[in-house]
mmCIF file of N, CA and C in Angstrom:
data_model
loop_
_atom_site.group_PDB
_atom_site.id
_atom_site.type_symbol
_atom_site.label_atom_id
_atom_site.label_comp_id
_atom_site.label_asym_id
_atom_site.label_seq_id
_atom_site.Cartn_x
_atom_site.Cartn_y
_atom_site.Cartn_z
ATOM 1 N N MET A 286 87.855 379.518 28.405
ATOM 2 C CA MET A 286 88.055 380.870 27.913
ATOM 3 C C MET A 286 89.560 381.138 27.819
ATOM 4 N N THR A 287 90.030 381.666 26.684
ATOM 5 C CA THR A 287 91.454 381.944 26.499
ATOM 6 C C THR A 287 91.821 383.268 27.153
ATOM 7 N N ASP A 288 93.119 383.455 27.356
ATOM 8 C CA ASP A 288 93.614 384.708 27.920
ATOM 9 C C ASP A 288 93.279 385.896 27.026
ATOM 10 N N ASN A 289 93.141 385.656 25.734
ATOM 11 C CA ASN A 289 92.891 386.730 24.781
ATOM 12 C C ASN A 289 91.413 386.933 24.469
ATOM 13 N N TYR A 290 90.526 386.278 25.221
ATOM 14 C CA TYR A 290 89.099 386.318 24.904
ATOM 15 C C TYR A 290 88.558 387.743 24.784
ATOM 16 N N ILE A 291 88.866 388.608 25.734
ATOM 17 C CA ILE A 291 88.336 389.978 25.709
ATOM 18 C C ILE A 291 88.876 390.736 24.506
ATOM 19 N N ILE A 292 90.163 390.583 24.243
ATOM 20 C CA ILE A 292 90.751 391.270 23.091
ATOM 21 C C ILE A 292 90.139 390.744 21.795
ATOM 22 N N GLU A 293 89.975 389.449 21.689
ATOM 23 C CA GLU A 293 89.396 388.868 20.472
ATOM 24 C C GLU A 293 87.944 389.314 20.283
ATOM 25 N N GLU A 294 87.199 389.452 21.369
ATOM 26 C CA GLU A 294 85.829 389.954 21.278
ATOM 27 C C GLU A 294 85.837 391.423 20.847
ATOM 28 N N ALA A 295 86.771 392.208 21.372
ATOM 29 C CA ALA A 295 86.898 393.607 20.953
ATOM 30 C C ALA A 295 87.224 393.684 19.460
ATOM 31 N N ILE A 296 88.109 392.816 18.984
ATOM 32 C CA ILE A 296 88.467 392.793 17.562
ATOM 33 C C ILE A 296 87.249 392.431 16.714
ATOM 34 N N ARG A 297 86.466 391.472 17.167
ATOM 35 C CA ARG A 297 85.253 391.088 16.434
ATOM 36 C C ARG A 297 84.309 392.278 16.302
ATOM 37 N N LEU A 298 84.096 393.005 17.390
ATOM 38 C CA LEU A 298 83.205 394.167 17.352
ATOM 39 C C LEU A 298 83.764 395.260 16.440
ATOM 40 N N VAL A 299 85.063 395.506 16.540
ATOM 41 C CA VAL A 299 85.698 396.516 15.685
ATOM 42 C C VAL A 299 85.541 396.137 14.220
ATOM 43 N N SER A 300 85.703 394.858 13.898
ATOM 44 C CA SER A 300 85.575 394.413 12.501
ATOM 45 C C SER A 300 84.161 394.623 11.971
ATOM 46 N N GLU A 301 83.187 394.703 12.891
ATOM 47 C CA GLU A 301 81.794 394.971 12.502
ATOM 48 C C GLU A 301 81.492 396.472 12.468
ATOM 49 N N GLY A 302 82.513 397.300 12.705
ATOM 50 C CA GLY A 302 82.325 398.741 12.637
ATOM 51 C C GLY A 302 81.956 399.399 13.950
ATOM 52 N N ILE A 303 82.063 398.669 15.046
ATOM 53 C CA ILE A 303 81.717 399.205 16.358
ATOM 54 C C ILE A 303 82.994 399.658 17.058
ATOM 55 N N SER A 304 82.999 400.894 17.572
ATOM 56 C CA SER A 304 84.134 401.383 18.358
ATOM 57 C C SER A 304 84.123 400.704 19.715
ATOM 58 N N VAL A 305 85.298 400.356 20.192
ATOM 59 C CA VAL A 305 85.444 399.649 21.462
ATOM 60 C C VAL A 305 86.466 400.386 22.321
ATOM 61 N N THR A 306 86.159 400.548 23.606
ATOM 62 C CA THR A 306 87.113 401.118 24.549
ATOM 63 C C THR A 306 87.751 399.972 25.314
ATOM 64 N N LEU A 307 89.072 399.917 25.263
ATOM 65 C CA LEU A 307 89.815 398.809 25.858
ATOM 66 C C LEU A 307 90.862 399.356 26.823
ATOM 67 N N PRO A 308 90.838 398.896 28.077
ATOM 68 C CA PRO A 308 91.896 399.333 28.997
ATOM 69 C C PRO A 308 93.235 398.745 28.573
ATOM 70 N N VAL A 309 94.293 399.481 28.836
ATOM 71 C CA VAL A 309 95.632 399.004 28.500
ATOM 72 C C VAL A 309 96.453 398.857 29.776
ATOM 73 N N SER A 310 97.458 398.012 29.715
ATOM 74 C CA SER A 310 98.332 397.810 30.867
ATOM 75 C C SER A 310 99.770 397.965 30.412
ATOM 76 N N GLY A 311 100.658 398.042 31.362
ATOM 77 C CA GLY A 311 102.076 398.132 31.047
ATOM 78 C C GLY A 311 102.539 399.554 30.815
ATOM 79 N N THR A 312 103.838 399.680 30.577
ATOM 80 C CA THR A 312 104.450 400.997 30.404
ATOM 81 C C THR A 312 105.026 401.207 29.005
ATOM 82 N N SER A 313 104.720 400.307 28.095
ATOM 83 C CA SER A 313 105.367 400.368 26.779
ATOM 84 C C SER A 313 104.910 401.535 25.915
ATOM 85 N N MET A 314 103.852 402.231 26.300
ATOM 86 C CA MET A 314 103.406 403.373 25.491
ATOM 87 C C MET A 314 103.564 404.718 26.208
ATOM 88 N N LEU A 315 104.292 404.711 27.330
ATOM 89 C CA LEU A 315 104.588 405.989 27.983
ATOM 90 C C LEU A 315 105.401 406.853 27.039
ATOM 91 N N PRO A 316 105.229 408.126 27.018
ATOM 92 C CA PRO A 316 104.387 408.948 27.870
ATOM 93 C C PRO A 316 102.990 409.227 27.305
ATOM 94 N N PHE A 317 102.647 408.634 26.172
ATOM 95 C CA PHE A 317 101.396 408.998 25.496
ATOM 96 C C PHE A 317 100.181 408.220 25.981
ATOM 97 N N ILE A 318 100.402 407.004 26.487
ATOM 98 C CA ILE A 318 99.316 406.199 27.056
ATOM 99 C C ILE A 318 99.847 405.589 28.355
ATOM 100 N N ILE A 319 99.118 405.806 29.437
ATOM 101 C CA ILE A 319 99.550 405.320 30.747
ATOM 102 C C ILE A 319 98.793 404.034 31.064
ATOM 103 N N GLY A 320 99.495 402.920 30.973
ATOM 104 C CA GLY A 320 98.892 401.615 31.247
ATOM 105 C C GLY A 320 98.400 401.508 32.677
ATOM 106 N N GLY A 321 97.255 400.843 32.844
ATOM 107 C CA GLY A 321 96.671 400.674 34.158
ATOM 108 C C GLY A 321 95.824 401.849 34.610
ATOM 109 N N ARG A 322 95.919 402.962 33.901
ATOM 110 C CA ARG A 322 95.147 404.158 34.251
ATOM 111 C C ARG A 322 94.331 404.700 33.082
ATOM 112 N N GLU A 323 94.722 404.339 31.873
ATOM 113 C CA GLU A 323 94.036 404.863 30.702
ATOM 114 C C GLU A 323 93.558 403.716 29.812
ATOM 115 N N SER A 324 92.633 404.056 28.942
ATOM 116 C CA SER A 324 92.097 403.116 27.958
ATOM 117 C C SER A 324 92.264 403.730 26.580
ATOM 118 N N VAL A 325 92.140 402.890 25.552
ATOM 119 C CA VAL A 325 92.158 403.388 24.180
ATOM 120 C C VAL A 325 90.835 403.053 23.510
ATOM 121 N N ILE A 326 90.424 403.921 22.605
ATOM 122 C CA ILE A 326 89.254 403.656 21.791
ATOM 123 C C ILE A 326 89.756 403.086 20.477
ATOM 124 N N LEU A 327 89.241 401.905 20.133
ATOM 125 C CA LEU A 327 89.677 401.191 18.934
ATOM 126 C C LEU A 327 88.622 401.263 17.847
ATOM 127 N N GLN A 328 89.082 401.396 16.605
ATOM 128 C CA GLN A 328 88.208 401.384 15.445
ATOM 129 C C GLN A 328 88.842 400.536 14.351
ATOM 130 N N LYS A 329 88.065 400.315 13.278
ATOM 131 C CA LYS A 329 88.587 399.553 12.137
ATOM 132 C C LYS A 329 89.889 400.170 11.651
ATOM 133 N N PRO A 330 90.857 399.335 11.281
ATOM 134 C CA PRO A 330 92.177 399.843 10.905
ATOM 135 C C PRO A 330 92.314 400.230 9.431
ATOM 136 N N ASP A 331 91.265 400.687 8.814
ATOM 137 C CA ASP A 331 91.326 401.042 7.389
ATOM 138 C C ASP A 331 92.429 402.073 7.124
ATOM 139 N N GLY A 332 93.399 401.694 6.333
ATOM 140 C CA GLY A 332 94.449 402.620 5.916
ATOM 141 C C GLY A 332 95.444 402.979 6.998
ATOM 142 N N ALA A 333 95.795 402.046 7.874
ATOM 143 C CA ALA A 333 96.786 402.329 8.909
ATOM 144 C C ALA A 333 98.089 402.781 8.263
ATOM 145 N N LYS A 334 98.744 403.743 8.907
ATOM 146 C CA LYS A 334 99.971 404.309 8.335
ATOM 147 C C LYS A 334 101.018 404.534 9.422
ATOM 148 N N VAL A 335 102.226 404.830 9.004
ATOM 149 C CA VAL A 335 103.314 405.100 9.935
ATOM 150 C C VAL A 335 102.878 406.218 10.877
ATOM 151 N N GLY A 336 103.113 406.004 12.164
ATOM 152 C CA GLY A 336 102.732 406.978 13.187
ATOM 153 C C GLY A 336 101.452 406.621 13.906
ATOM 154 N N ASP A 337 100.652 405.718 13.324
ATOM 155 C CA ASP A 337 99.402 405.307 13.971
ATOM 156 C C ASP A 337 99.687 404.354 15.120
ATOM 157 N N VAL A 338 98.852 404.441 16.159
ATOM 158 C CA VAL A 338 98.898 403.502 17.271
ATOM 159 C C VAL A 338 97.861 402.428 16.963
ATOM 160 N N VAL A 339 98.291 401.170 16.975
ATOM 161 C CA VAL A 339 97.414 400.080 16.567
ATOM 162 C C VAL A 339 97.426 398.935 17.570
ATOM 163 N N LEU A 340 96.353 398.158 17.539
ATOM 164 C CA LEU A 340 96.303 396.865 18.220
ATOM 165 C C LEU A 340 96.688 395.843 17.161
ATOM 166 N N ALA A 341 97.764 395.108 17.424
ATOM 167 C CA ALA A 341 98.268 394.174 16.413
ATOM 168 C C ALA A 341 98.641 392.836 17.044
ATOM 169 N N TRP A 342 98.533 391.805 16.219
ATOM 170 C CA TRP A 342 98.970 390.453 16.580
ATOM 171 C C TRP A 342 100.403 390.319 16.093
ATOM 172 N N VAL A 343 101.343 390.188 17.025
ATOM 173 C CA VAL A 343 102.758 390.111 16.669
ATOM 174 C C VAL A 343 103.316 388.750 17.076
ATOM 175 N N MET A 344 104.392 388.379 16.463
ATOM 176 C CA MET A 344 105.062 387.126 16.822
ATOM 177 C C MET A 344 105.954 387.389 18.014
ATOM 178 N N PRO A 345 106.018 386.531 18.988
ATOM 179 C CA PRO A 345 105.669 385.123 18.969
ATOM 180 C C PRO A 345 104.247 384.815 19.421
ATOM 181 N N GLY A 346 103.291 385.553 19.023
ATOM 182 C CA GLY A 346 101.899 385.230 19.290
ATOM 183 C C GLY A 346 101.288 385.972 20.466
ATOM 184 N N ARG A 347 101.233 387.289 20.367
ATOM 185 C CA ARG A 347 100.590 388.090 21.412
ATOM 186 C C ARG A 347 100.071 389.386 20.792
ATOM 187 N N TYR A 348 99.171 390.020 21.505
ATOM 188 C CA TYR A 348 98.639 391.310 21.071
ATOM 189 C C TYR A 348 99.407 392.432 21.743
ATOM 190 N N VAL A 349 99.647 393.518 21.002
ATOM 191 C CA VAL A 349 100.256 394.718 21.563
ATOM 192 C C VAL A 349 99.521 395.942 21.037
ATOM 193 N N VAL A 350 99.557 397.000 21.818
ATOM 194 C CA VAL A 350 99.114 398.316 21.361
ATOM 195 C C VAL A 350 100.384 399.148 21.268
ATOM 196 N N HIS A 351 100.890 399.301 20.018
ATOM 197 C CA HIS A 351 102.132 400.032 19.776
ATOM 198 C C HIS A 351 101.997 400.882 18.524
ATOM 199 N N ARG A 352 102.975 401.728 18.312
ATOM 200 C CA ARG A 352 102.974 402.658 17.183
ATOM 201 C C ARG A 352 103.674 402.028 15.972
ATOM 202 N N ILE A 353 103.098 402.243 14.797
ATOM 203 C CA ILE A 353 103.734 401.782 13.551
ATOM 204 C C ILE A 353 104.920 402.697 13.262
ATOM 205 N N ILE A 354 106.101 402.100 13.078
ATOM 206 C CA ILE A 354 107.277 402.908 12.740
ATOM 207 C C ILE A 354 107.757 402.669 11.308
ATOM 208 N N ARG A 355 107.265 401.585 10.674
ATOM 209 C CA ARG A 355 107.679 401.314 9.296
ATOM 210 C C ARG A 355 106.679 400.352 8.662
ATOM 211 N N ILE A 356 106.407 400.586 7.391
ATOM 212 C CA ILE A 356 105.613 399.654 6.593
ATOM 213 C C ILE A 356 106.383 399.401 5.305
ATOM 214 N N ASP A 357 106.714 398.127 5.066
ATOM 215 C CA ASP A 357 107.394 397.711 3.837
ATOM 216 C C ASP A 357 106.518 396.670 3.172
ATOM 217 N N GLY A 358 105.678 397.103 2.233
ATOM 218 C CA GLY A 358 104.758 396.176 1.587
ATOM 219 C C GLY A 358 103.761 395.647 2.598
ATOM 220 N N GLU A 359 103.785 394.334 2.832
ATOM 221 C CA GLU A 359 102.883 393.711 3.805
ATOM 222 C C GLU A 359 103.508 393.616 5.199
ATOM 223 N N HIS A 360 104.777 393.959 5.313
ATOM 224 C CA HIS A 360 105.517 393.823 6.574
ATOM 225 C C HIS A 360 105.443 395.136 7.359
ATOM 226 N N VAL A 361 105.049 395.040 8.646
ATOM 227 C CA VAL A 361 104.883 396.212 9.502
ATOM 228 C C VAL A 361 105.806 396.072 10.710
ATOM 229 N N THR A 362 106.506 397.161 11.037
ATOM 230 C CA THR A 362 107.342 397.208 12.236
ATOM 231 C C THR A 362 106.685 398.154 13.229
ATOM 232 N N LEU A 363 106.582 397.685 14.470
ATOM 233 C CA LEU A 363 105.955 398.453 15.547
ATOM 234 C C LEU A 363 106.967 398.683 16.660
ATOM 235 N N MET A 364 106.743 399.756 17.412
ATOM 236 C CA MET A 364 107.568 400.016 18.586
ATOM 237 C C MET A 364 106.735 400.784 19.596
ATOM 238 N N GLY A 365 106.774 400.358 20.839
ATOM 239 C CA GLY A 365 106.101 401.095 21.897
ATOM 240 C C GLY A 365 106.832 402.386 22.174
ATOM 241 N N ASP A 366 106.096 403.459 22.431
ATOM 242 C CA ASP A 366 106.723 404.747 22.714
ATOM 243 C C ASP A 366 107.598 404.678 23.959
ATOM 244 N N GLY A 367 107.250 403.798 24.890
ATOM 245 C CA GLY A 367 108.018 403.656 26.114
ATOM 246 C C GLY A 367 109.150 402.652 26.020
ATOM 247 N N ASN A 368 109.358 402.067 24.853
ATOM 248 C CA ASN A 368 110.444 401.114 24.660
ATOM 249 C C ASN A 368 111.707 401.865 24.265
ATOM 250 N N LEU A 369 112.834 401.302 24.655
ATOM 251 C CA LEU A 369 114.102 401.953 24.347
ATOM 252 C C LEU A 369 114.648 401.540 22.992
ATOM 253 N N ALA A 370 114.434 400.294 22.602
ATOM 254 C CA ALA A 370 114.982 399.832 21.331
ATOM 255 C C ALA A 370 114.161 398.722 20.696
ATOM 256 N N GLY A 371 113.486 397.894 21.475
ATOM 257 C CA GLY A 371 112.812 396.721 20.951
ATOM 258 C C GLY A 371 111.681 397.040 19.997
ATOM 259 N N THR A 372 111.577 396.242 18.955
ATOM 260 C CA THR A 372 110.491 396.381 17.986
ATOM 261 C C THR A 372 109.761 395.055 17.866
ATOM 262 N N GLU A 373 108.555 395.119 17.325
ATOM 263 C CA GLU A 373 107.782 393.924 16.999
ATOM 264 C C GLU A 373 107.445 393.978 15.522
ATOM 265 N N HIS A 374 107.066 392.818 14.993
ATOM 266 C CA HIS A 374 106.743 392.734 13.573
ATOM 267 C C HIS A 374 105.431 392.008 13.380
ATOM 268 N N CYS A 375 104.689 392.461 12.386
ATOM 269 C CA CYS A 375 103.456 391.796 12.004
ATOM 270 C C CYS A 375 103.229 392.064 10.521
ATOM 271 N N THR A 376 102.146 391.535 10.017
ATOM 272 C CA THR A 376 101.740 391.821 8.641
ATOM 273 C C THR A 376 100.624 392.864 8.691
ATOM 274 N N ILE A 377 100.275 393.398 7.544
ATOM 275 C CA ILE A 377 99.140 394.326 7.470
ATOM 276 C C ILE A 377 97.897 393.638 8.040
ATOM 277 N N ALA A 378 97.714 392.355 7.729
ATOM 278 C CA ALA A 378 96.554 391.609 8.237
ATOM 279 C C ALA A 378 96.605 391.449 9.754
ATOM 280 N N GLY A 379 97.787 391.555 10.343
ATOM 281 C CA GLY A 379 97.936 391.449 11.791
ATOM 282 C C GLY A 379 97.484 392.689 12.539
ATOM 283 N N ILE A 380 97.279 393.779 11.816
ATOM 284 C CA ILE A 380 96.761 395.003 12.441
ATOM 285 C C ILE A 380 95.255 394.831 12.585
ATOM 286 N N LYS A 381 94.812 394.699 13.813
ATOM 287 C CA LYS A 381 93.412 394.383 14.087
ATOM 288 C C LYS A 381 92.551 395.608 14.353
ATOM 289 N N ALA A 382 93.164 396.709 14.808
ATOM 290 C CA ALA A 382 92.408 397.924 15.111
ATOM 291 C C ALA A 382 93.380 399.091 15.198
ATOM 292 N N ILE A 383 92.855 400.280 15.007
ATOM 293 C CA ILE A 383 93.635 401.494 15.213
ATOM 294 C C ILE A 383 93.102 402.176 16.465
ATOM 295 N N ALA A 384 94.013 402.607 17.320
ATOM 296 C CA ALA A 384 93.625 403.374 18.505
ATOM 297 C C ALA A 384 93.461 404.825 18.067
ATOM 298 N N THR A 385 92.259 405.359 18.231
ATOM 299 C CA THR A 385 91.994 406.725 17.779
ATOM 300 C C THR A 385 92.061 407.739 18.907
ATOM 301 N N HIS A 386 91.725 407.294 20.123
ATOM 302 C CA HIS A 386 91.680 408.197 21.272
ATOM 303 C C HIS A 386 92.208 407.481 22.509
ATOM 304 N N VAL A 387 92.647 408.256 23.462
ATOM 305 C CA VAL A 387 93.000 407.748 24.781
ATOM 306 C C VAL A 387 92.006 408.373 25.763
ATOM 307 N N VAL A 388 91.565 407.552 26.724
ATOM 308 C CA VAL A 388 90.598 408.001 27.721
ATOM 309 C C VAL A 388 91.262 407.903 29.082
ATOM 310 N N GLY A 389 91.345 409.043 29.765
ATOM 311 C CA GLY A 389 92.012 409.088 31.064
ATOM 312 C C GLY A 389 91.051 409.156 32.220
ATOM 313 N N ASP A 390 91.557 409.645 33.331
ATOM 314 C CA ASP A 390 90.776 409.750 34.561
ATOM 315 C C ASP A 390 89.534 410.622 34.404
ATOM 316 N N ASP A 391 89.569 411.557 33.473
ATOM 317 C CA ASP A 391 88.430 412.463 33.299
ATOM 318 C C ASP A 391 87.317 411.853 32.441
ATOM 319 N N ASP A 392 87.505 410.596 31.983
ATOM 320 C CA ASP A 392 86.533 409.890 31.139
ATOM 321 C C ASP A 392 86.229 410.626 29.837
ATOM 322 N N HIS A 393 87.090 411.534 29.449
ATOM 323 C CA HIS A 393 86.917 412.287 28.205
ATOM 324 C C HIS A 393 87.916 411.754 27.182
ATOM 325 N N PRO A 394 87.448 411.382 25.986
ATOM 326 C CA PRO A 394 88.386 410.883 24.964
ATOM 327 C C PRO A 394 89.252 412.015 24.395
ATOM 328 N N HIS A 395 90.539 411.760 24.300
ATOM 329 C CA HIS A 395 91.494 412.708 23.734
ATOM 330 C C HIS A 395 92.104 412.072 22.492
ATOM 331 N N SER A 396 91.995 412.748 21.358
ATOM 332 C CA SER A 396 92.504 412.213 20.104
ATOM 333 C C SER A 396 94.011 411.976 20.186
ATOM 334 N N LEU A 397 94.430 410.847 19.646
ATOM 335 C CA LEU A 397 95.859 410.554 19.568
ATOM 336 C C LEU A 397 96.521 411.241 18.376
ATOM 337 N N TYR A 398 95.721 411.924 17.547
ATOM 338 C CA TYR A 398 96.251 412.440 16.290
ATOM 339 C C TYR A 398 96.022 413.935 16.092
ATOM 340 N N THR A 399 95.974 414.687 17.170
ATOM 341 C CA THR A 399 95.925 416.141 17.025
ATOM 342 C C THR A 399 97.287 416.593 16.502
ATOM 343 N N PRO A 400 97.349 417.768 15.899
ATOM 344 C CA PRO A 400 98.667 418.242 15.435
ATOM 345 C C PRO A 400 99.707 418.268 16.559
ATOM 346 N N TRP A 401 99.302 418.655 17.771
ATOM 347 C CA TRP A 401 100.227 418.697 18.900
ATOM 348 C C TRP A 401 100.749 417.302 19.216
ATOM 349 N N ARG A 402 99.833 416.329 19.312
ATOM 350 C CA ARG A 402 100.262 414.959 19.644
ATOM 351 C C ARG A 402 101.133 414.361 18.542
ATOM 352 N N ARG A 403 100.833 414.659 17.289
ATOM 353 C CA ARG A 403 101.673 414.148 16.192
ATOM 354 C C ARG A 403 103.089 414.723 16.279
ATOM 355 N N ARG A 404 103.185 416.037 16.555
ATOM 356 C CA ARG A 404 104.511 416.651 16.691
ATOM 357 C C ARG A 404 105.252 416.081 17.901
ATOM 358 N N ALA A 405 104.526 415.909 19.002
ATOM 359 C CA ALA A 405 105.145 415.360 20.217
ATOM 360 C C ALA A 405 105.650 413.944 19.965
ATOM 361 N N ALA A 406 104.877 413.116 19.261
ATOM 362 C CA ALA A 406 105.294 411.746 18.964
ATOM 363 C C ALA A 406 106.535 411.740 18.065
ATOM 364 N N LEU A 407 106.582 412.643 17.103
ATOM 365 C CA LEU A 407 107.745 412.733 16.223
ATOM 366 C C LEU A 407 108.981 413.180 17.008
ATOM 367 N N LEU A 408 108.819 414.175 17.877
ATOM 368 C CA LEU A 408 109.926 414.615 18.724
ATOM 369 C C LEU A 408 110.391 413.468 19.622
ATOM 370 N N TRP A 409 109.430 412.744 20.209
ATOM 371 C CA TRP A 409 109.757 411.622 21.091
ATOM 372 C C TRP A 409 110.567 410.571 20.336
ATOM 373 N N TRP A 410 110.218 410.328 19.069
ATOM 374 C CA TRP A 410 110.949 409.370 18.245
ATOM 375 C C TRP A 410 112.413 409.794 18.123
ATOM 376 N N HIS A 411 112.634 411.082 17.910
ATOM 377 C CA HIS A 411 114.003 411.575 17.744
ATOM 378 C C HIS A 411 114.772 411.622 19.064
ATOM 379 N N LEU A 412 114.065 411.526 20.174
ATOM 380 C CA LEU A 412 114.718 411.531 21.487
ATOM 381 C C LEU A 412 115.113 410.123 21.955
ATOM 382 N N ARG A 413 115.053 409.141 21.070
ATOM 383 C CA ARG A 413 115.404 407.768 21.443
ATOM 384 C C ARG A 413 116.732 407.656 22.182
ATOM 385 N N PRO A 414 117.780 408.383 21.779
ATOM 386 C CA PRO A 414 119.059 408.233 22.497
ATOM 387 C C PRO A 414 118.994 408.618 23.985
ATOM 388 N N VAL A 415 118.048 409.468 24.369
ATOM 389 C CA VAL A 415 117.970 409.890 25.771
ATOM 390 C C VAL A 415 116.669 409.446 26.435
ATOM 391 N N ARG A 416 115.894 408.604 25.758
ATOM 392 C CA ARG A 416 114.619 408.138 26.319
ATOM 393 C C ARG A 416 114.786 407.476 27.683
ATOM 394 N N ARG A 417 115.857 406.739 27.864
ATOM 395 C CA ARG A 417 116.077 406.018 29.128
ATOM 396 C C ARG A 417 115.948 406.976 30.310
ATOM 397 N N TYR A 418 116.546 408.132 30.202
ATOM 398 C CA TYR A 418 116.537 409.102 31.298
ATOM 399 C C TYR A 418 115.178 409.786 31.427
ATOM 400 N N LEU A 419 114.600 410.135 30.302
ATOM 401 C CA LEU A 419 113.284 410.781 30.317
ATOM 402 C C LEU A 419 112.220 409.830 30.864
ATOM 403 N N LEU A 420 112.288 408.573 30.450
ATOM 404 C CA LEU A 420 111.309 407.591 30.922
ATOM 405 C C LEU A 420 111.439 407.331 32.420
ATOM 406 N N ALA A 421 112.648 407.382 32.932
ATOM 407 C CA ALA A 421 112.826 407.193 34.374
ATOM 408 C C ALA A 421 112.061 408.263 35.141
ATOM 409 N N VAL A 422 112.142 409.501 34.685
ATOM 410 C CA VAL A 422 111.418 410.606 35.326
ATOM 411 C C VAL A 422 109.920 410.439 35.133
ATOM 412 N N ILE A 423 109.491 410.100 33.923
ATOM 413 C CA ILE A 423 108.058 409.948 33.629
ATOM 414 C C ILE A 423 107.472 408.818 34.451
ATOM 415 N N ARG A 424 108.151 407.692 34.523
ATOM 416 C CA ARG A 424 107.636 406.567 35.299
ATOM 417 C C ARG A 424 107.509 406.926 36.768
ATOM 418 N N ARG A 425 108.472 407.642 37.278
ATOM 419 C CA ARG A 425 108.419 408.052 38.679
ATOM 420 C C ARG A 425 107.226 408.973 38.931
ATOM 421 N N CYS A 426 106.957 409.881 38.007
ATOM 422 C CA CYS A 426 105.844 410.825 38.171
ATOM 423 C C CYS A 426 104.484 410.158 38.017
ATOM 424 N N HIS A 427 104.350 409.246 37.063
ATOM 425 C CA HIS A 427 103.045 408.657 36.754
ATOM 426 C C HIS A 427 102.720 407.392 37.530
ATOM 427 N N LEU A 428 103.716 406.684 37.985
ATOM 428 C CA LEU A 428 103.454 405.394 38.602
ATOM 429 C C LEU A 428 103.580 405.407 40.115
ATOM 430 N N ASP A 429 103.992 406.507 40.691
ATOM 431 C CA ASP A 429 104.058 406.593 42.158
ATOM 432 C C ASP A 429 102.754 407.079 42.745
#
């Protein structure tokens, strides 16, 4: 069994039109998704666009759940909300699923695309120059 077996099985189900809830790990999507405590609901990635959170196969050969920040033809640039500068790249075909909801401790799905969350994500994007300081506070609050 490969390390990616569960993710690949989730992708197979999503490609058949079945929604899948997948736990996430890490801090790369703070403050919008808390790794190790929350999960995302994945669906078929029909019409993924800038601002969407997706499960993608990126080089050098790994899966990430990150936000699309640019699409140039078939080339897609992704960046985790909790990242300070690093980006990943994939093709449109590398987008395997779109995360539609986040599920927290209350087991209730919360849409990632409400008007409030879209505005918050856009504001967060513009706060890149000071993210380092904001993330330090967020990590301390959520991970302690």
